[in-house]
Short mmCIF file of C-alpha atoms in Angstrom, two decimals:
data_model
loop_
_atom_site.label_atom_id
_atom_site.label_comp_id
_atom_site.label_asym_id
_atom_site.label_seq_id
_atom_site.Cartn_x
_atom_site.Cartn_y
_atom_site.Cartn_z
CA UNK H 1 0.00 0.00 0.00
CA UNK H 2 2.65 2.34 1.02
CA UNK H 3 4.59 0.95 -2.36
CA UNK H 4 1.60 2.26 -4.52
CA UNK H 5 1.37 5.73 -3.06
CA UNK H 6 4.76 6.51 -3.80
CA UNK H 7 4.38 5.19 -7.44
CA UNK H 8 2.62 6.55 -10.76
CA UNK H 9 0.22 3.67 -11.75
CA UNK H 10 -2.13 3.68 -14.81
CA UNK H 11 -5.92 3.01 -15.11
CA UNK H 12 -4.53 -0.50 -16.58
CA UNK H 13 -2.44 -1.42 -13.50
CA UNK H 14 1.06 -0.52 -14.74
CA UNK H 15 3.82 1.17 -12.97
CA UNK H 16 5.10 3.64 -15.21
CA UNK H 17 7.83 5.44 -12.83
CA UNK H 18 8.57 6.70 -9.31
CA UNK H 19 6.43 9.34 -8.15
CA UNK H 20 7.34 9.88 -4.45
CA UNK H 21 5.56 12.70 -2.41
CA UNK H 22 3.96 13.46 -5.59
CA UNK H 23 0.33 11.13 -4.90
CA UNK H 24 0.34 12.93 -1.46
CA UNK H 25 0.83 16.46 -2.98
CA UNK H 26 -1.98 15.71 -5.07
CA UNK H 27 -4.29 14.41 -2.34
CA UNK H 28 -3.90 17.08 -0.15
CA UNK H 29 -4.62 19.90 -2.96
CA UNK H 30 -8.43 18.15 -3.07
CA UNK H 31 -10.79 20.25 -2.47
CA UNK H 32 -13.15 17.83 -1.13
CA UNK H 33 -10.86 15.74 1.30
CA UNK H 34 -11.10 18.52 3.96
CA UNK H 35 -14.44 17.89 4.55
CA UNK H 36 -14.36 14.07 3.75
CA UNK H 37 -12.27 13.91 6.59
CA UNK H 38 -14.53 16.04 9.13
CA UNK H 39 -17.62 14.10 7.93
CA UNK H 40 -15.49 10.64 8.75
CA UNK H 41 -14.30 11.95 12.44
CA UNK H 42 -18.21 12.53 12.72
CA UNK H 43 -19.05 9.27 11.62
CA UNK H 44 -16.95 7.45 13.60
CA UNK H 45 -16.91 8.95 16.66
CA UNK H 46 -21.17 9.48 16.76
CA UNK H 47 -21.62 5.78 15.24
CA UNK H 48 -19.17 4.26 18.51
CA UNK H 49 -20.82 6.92 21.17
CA UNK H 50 -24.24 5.65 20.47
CA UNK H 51 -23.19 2.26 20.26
CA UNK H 52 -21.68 1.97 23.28
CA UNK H 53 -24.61 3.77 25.12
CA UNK H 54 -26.70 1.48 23.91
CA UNK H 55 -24.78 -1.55 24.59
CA UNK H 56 -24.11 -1.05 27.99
CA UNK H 57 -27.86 -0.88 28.25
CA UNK H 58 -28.82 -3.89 26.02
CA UNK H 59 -26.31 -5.59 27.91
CA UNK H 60 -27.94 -5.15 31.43
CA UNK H 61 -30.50 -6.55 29.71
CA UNK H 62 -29.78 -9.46 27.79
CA UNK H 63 -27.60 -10.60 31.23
CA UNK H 64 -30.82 -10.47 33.28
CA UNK H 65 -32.85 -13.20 33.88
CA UNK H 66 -36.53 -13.29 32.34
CA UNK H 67 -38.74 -15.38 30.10
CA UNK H 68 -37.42 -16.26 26.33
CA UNK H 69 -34.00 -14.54 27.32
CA UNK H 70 -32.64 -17.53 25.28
CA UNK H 71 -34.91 -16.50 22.05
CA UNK H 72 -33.82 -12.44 22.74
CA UNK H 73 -30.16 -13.13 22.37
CA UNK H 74 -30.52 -15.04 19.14
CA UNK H 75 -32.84 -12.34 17.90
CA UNK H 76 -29.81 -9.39 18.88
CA UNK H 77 -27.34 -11.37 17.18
CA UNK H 78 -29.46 -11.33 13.71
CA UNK H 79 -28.28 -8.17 12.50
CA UNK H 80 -24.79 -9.04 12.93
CA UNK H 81 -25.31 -11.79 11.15
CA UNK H 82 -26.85 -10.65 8.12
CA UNK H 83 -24.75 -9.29 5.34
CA UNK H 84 -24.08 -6.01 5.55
CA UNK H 85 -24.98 -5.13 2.25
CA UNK H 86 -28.09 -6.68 2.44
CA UNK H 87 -28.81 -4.87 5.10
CA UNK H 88 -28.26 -1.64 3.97
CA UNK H 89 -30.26 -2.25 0.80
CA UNK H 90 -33.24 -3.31 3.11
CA UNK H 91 -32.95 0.12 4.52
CA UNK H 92 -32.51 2.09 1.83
CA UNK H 93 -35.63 0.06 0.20
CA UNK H 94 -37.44 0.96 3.68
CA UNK H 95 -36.45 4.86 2.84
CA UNK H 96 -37.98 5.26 -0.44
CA UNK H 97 -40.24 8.15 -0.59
CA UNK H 98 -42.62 6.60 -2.76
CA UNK H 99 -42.76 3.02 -1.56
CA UNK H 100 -40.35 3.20 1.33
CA UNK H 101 -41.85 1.36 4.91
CA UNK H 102 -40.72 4.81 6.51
CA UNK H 103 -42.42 7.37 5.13
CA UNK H 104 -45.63 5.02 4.84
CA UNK H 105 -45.74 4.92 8.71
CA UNK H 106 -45.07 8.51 9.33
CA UNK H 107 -47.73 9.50 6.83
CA UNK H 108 -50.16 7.30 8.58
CA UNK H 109 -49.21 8.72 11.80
CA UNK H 110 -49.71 12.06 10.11
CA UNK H 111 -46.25 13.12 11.31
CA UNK H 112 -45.26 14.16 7.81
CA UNK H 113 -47.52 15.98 5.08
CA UNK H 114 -46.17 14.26 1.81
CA UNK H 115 -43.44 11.74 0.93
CA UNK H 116 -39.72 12.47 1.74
CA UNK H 117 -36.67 11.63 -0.34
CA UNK H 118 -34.44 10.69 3.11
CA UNK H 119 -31.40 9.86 1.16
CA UNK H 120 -31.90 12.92 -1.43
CA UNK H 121 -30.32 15.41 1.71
CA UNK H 122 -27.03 14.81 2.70
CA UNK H 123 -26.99 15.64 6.57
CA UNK H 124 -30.39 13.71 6.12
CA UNK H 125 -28.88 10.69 4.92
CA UNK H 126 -25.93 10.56 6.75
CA UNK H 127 -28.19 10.24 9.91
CA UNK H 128 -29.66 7.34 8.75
CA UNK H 129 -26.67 5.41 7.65
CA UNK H 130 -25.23 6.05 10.91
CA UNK H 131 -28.42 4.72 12.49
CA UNK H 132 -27.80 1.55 9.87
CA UNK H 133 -24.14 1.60 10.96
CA UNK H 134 -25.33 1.45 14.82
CA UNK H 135 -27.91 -1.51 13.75
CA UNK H 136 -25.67 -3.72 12.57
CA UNK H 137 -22.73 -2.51 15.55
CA UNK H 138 -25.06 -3.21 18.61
CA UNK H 139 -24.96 -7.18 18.67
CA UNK H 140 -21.30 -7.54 18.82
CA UNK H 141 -20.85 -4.82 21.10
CA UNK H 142 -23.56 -5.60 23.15
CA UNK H 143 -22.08 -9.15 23.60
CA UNK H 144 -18.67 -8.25 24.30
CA UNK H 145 -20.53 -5.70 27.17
CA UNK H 146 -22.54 -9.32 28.15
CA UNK H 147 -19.11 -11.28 28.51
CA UNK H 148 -17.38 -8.65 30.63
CA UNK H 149 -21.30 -8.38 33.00
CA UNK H 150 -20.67 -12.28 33.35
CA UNK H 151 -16.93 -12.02 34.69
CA UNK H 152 -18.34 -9.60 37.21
CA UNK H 153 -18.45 -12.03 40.76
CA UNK H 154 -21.93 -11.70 42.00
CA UNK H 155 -19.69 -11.60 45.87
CA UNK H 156 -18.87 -7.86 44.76
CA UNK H 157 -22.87 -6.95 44.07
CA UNK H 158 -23.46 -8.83 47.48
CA UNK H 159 -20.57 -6.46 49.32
CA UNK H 160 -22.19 -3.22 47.72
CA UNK H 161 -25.86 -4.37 48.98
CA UNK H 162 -24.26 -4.99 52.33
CA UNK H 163 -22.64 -1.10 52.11
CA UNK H 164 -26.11 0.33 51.40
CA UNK H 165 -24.72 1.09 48.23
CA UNK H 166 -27.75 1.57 45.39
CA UNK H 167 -28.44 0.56 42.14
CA UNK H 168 -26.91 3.44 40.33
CA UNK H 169 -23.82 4.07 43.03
CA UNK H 170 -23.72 0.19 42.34
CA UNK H 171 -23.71 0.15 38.52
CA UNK H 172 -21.07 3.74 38.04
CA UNK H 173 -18.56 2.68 41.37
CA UNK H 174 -18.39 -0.97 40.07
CA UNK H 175 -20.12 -2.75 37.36
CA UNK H 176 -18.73 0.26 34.79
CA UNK H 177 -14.93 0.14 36.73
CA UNK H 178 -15.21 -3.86 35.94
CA UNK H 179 -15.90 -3.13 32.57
CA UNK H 180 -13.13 -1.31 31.39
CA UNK H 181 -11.17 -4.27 29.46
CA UNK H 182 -14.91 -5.13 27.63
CA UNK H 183 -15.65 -1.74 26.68
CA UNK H 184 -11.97 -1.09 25.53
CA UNK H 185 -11.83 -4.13 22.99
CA UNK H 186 -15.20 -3.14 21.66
CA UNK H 187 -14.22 0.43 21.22
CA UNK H 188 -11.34 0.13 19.62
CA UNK H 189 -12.70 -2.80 17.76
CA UNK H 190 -15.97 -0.91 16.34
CA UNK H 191 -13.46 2.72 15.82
CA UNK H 192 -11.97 0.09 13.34
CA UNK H 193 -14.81 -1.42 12.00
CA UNK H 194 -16.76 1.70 11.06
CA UNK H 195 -13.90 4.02 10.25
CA UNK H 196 -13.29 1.59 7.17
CA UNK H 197 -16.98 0.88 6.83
CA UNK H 198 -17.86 0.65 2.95
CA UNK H 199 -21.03 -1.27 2.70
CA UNK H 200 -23.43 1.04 4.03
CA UNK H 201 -22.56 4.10 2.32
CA UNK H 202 -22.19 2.40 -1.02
CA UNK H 203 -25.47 0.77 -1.29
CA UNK H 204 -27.52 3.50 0.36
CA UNK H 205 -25.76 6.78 -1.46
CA UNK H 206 -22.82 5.72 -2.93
CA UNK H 207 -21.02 8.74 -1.62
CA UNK H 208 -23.25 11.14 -3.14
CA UNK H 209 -24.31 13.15 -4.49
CA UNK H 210 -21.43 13.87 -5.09
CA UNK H 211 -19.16 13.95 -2.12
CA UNK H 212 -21.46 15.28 0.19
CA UNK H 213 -22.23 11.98 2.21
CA UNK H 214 -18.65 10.03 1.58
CA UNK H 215 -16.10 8.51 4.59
CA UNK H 216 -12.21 8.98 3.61
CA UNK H 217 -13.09 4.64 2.35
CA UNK H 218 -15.45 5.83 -0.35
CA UNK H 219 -13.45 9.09 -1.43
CA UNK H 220 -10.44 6.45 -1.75
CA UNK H 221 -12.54 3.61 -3.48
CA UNK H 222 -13.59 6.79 -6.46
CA UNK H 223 -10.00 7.96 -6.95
CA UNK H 224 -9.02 4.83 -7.95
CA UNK H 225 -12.24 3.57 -10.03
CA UNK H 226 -14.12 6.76 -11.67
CA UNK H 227 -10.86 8.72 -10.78
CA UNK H 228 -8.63 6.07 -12.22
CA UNK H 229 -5.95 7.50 -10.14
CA UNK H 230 -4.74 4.16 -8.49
CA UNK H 231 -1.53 6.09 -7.01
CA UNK H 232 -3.55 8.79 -5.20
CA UNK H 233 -5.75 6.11 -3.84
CA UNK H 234 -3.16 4.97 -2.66
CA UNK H 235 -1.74 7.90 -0.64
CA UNK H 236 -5.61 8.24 0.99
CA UNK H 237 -5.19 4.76 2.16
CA UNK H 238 -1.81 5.53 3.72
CA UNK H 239 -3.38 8.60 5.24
CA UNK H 240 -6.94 6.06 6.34
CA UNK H 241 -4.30 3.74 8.28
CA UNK H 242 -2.91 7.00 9.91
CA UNK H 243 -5.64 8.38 11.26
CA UNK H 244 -7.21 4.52 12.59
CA UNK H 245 -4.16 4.45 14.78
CA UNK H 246 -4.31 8.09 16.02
CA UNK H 247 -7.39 7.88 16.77
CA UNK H 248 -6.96 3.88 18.68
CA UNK H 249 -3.44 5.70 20.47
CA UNK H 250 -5.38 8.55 21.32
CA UNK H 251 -8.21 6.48 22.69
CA UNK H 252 -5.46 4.01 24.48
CA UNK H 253 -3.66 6.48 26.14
CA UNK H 254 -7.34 8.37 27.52
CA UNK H 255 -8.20 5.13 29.25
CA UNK H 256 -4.77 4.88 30.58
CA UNK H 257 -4.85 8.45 31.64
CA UNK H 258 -8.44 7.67 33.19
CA UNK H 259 -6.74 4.09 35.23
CA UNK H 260 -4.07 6.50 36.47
CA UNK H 261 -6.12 9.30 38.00
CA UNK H 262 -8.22 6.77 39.68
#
């Protein structure tokens, strides 16, 4: 990868000659990868926040005991499951504003006037493929939240009781503390996961229109196939790997900084 961005590289494949800072010039004279690269922070860091929130919630849940608990865990997991793609095309079928599921049940609920084109408006569509992106996040997050609840010894819940300790005191001074190593591994995990997510945004808006709803992984993927710039591509994948393992360091050395002052 690193070999490519430093190399000038036809449509066809072939290395013609040595182009060395030169891809990486040319990237950062883009006009669009400014804001490519704003709309990805965004992306990745409201896709994880919400879908850690949520797991630490679903994973109370699915670690309590009721009726069917069994049949609930195998119904969170579906979404995981699934392809991606198909799931994403499921949604954006659900979106049309003429025969879309959505705007069906909002007109029936009278909560819109006429039909709406969700994935027509870029800030509108980006919140919905980050709702997607959340959809199909929550299962493996929320079971990685379950394993860490079950390492938890029930003798430490028992100890708080004794205290006179509550349910939240309870749940913020130990179940969160004890959860540290699950919710690092599925934070850095899903920063990884979503950052290069391609799916989703390809089969919903492909990016569009025009750049106004792409991740730094679609801008990449159209310099190098309607671009046919394979050497620039290149350079933005260099630049992709960068910023995953700023933003994992960065997110390392927070929970480190967090262990320390406590």
């Amino acid at each position: 990868m690193v070999r490519t961005s430093l190399q000038d590289i036809t449509s066809s494949g072939v290395t013609v000659g040595y182009r060395g800072a030169g891809n990486y010039r040319d990237l950062f004279d883009e006009d669009g990868l400014i804001p490519v690269v704003l709309r990805t922070l965004l992306w990745v860091g409201g896709i994880v926040a919400v879908t850690m929130a949520l797991s630490l919630a679903l994973g109370q849940l699915l670690n309590a005991r009721f009726p069917g608990r069994r049949a609930v865990r195998w119904a969170v997991v579906v979404p995981w499951a699934a392809s991606v793609l198909m799931t994403a095309l499921i949604w954006k079928w659900m979106l049309d504003n003429y025969s879309g599921l959505v705007n069906r049940v909002l007109l029936d609920l009278h909560l819109i006037d006429e039909p709406v084109n969700w994935l027509a408006h870029p800030a509108e569509a980006m919140l919905w493929m980050m709702w997607v992106a959340v959809f199909v996040s929550l299962p493996f997050t929320s079971f990685v939240i379950l394993a860490g609840l079950q390492t938890i010894p029930s003798e430490v819940y028992e100890a708080a009781r004794v205290d006179g300790a509550g349910p939240l005191r309870t749940y913020v001074g130990i179940t969160l503390p004890l959860l540290r190593p699950a919710i690092l591994i599925a934070s850095i995990i899903n920063v990884i996961n979503v950052f290069n997510s391609f799916p989703i945004i390809w089969a919903m808006t492909g990016g569009g229109p025009g750049h106004d709803t792409d991740t730094t992984t679609t801008f990449m993927y159209k310099m190098a196939f309607y671009d046919q710039n394979v050497g620039e591509s290149g350079a933005m994948a260099v630049v992709n790997f960068v910023l995953i393992l700023v933003m994992v360091l960065m997110y390392l050395r927070a929970a480190r900084w967090r262990e320390e002052v406590r």
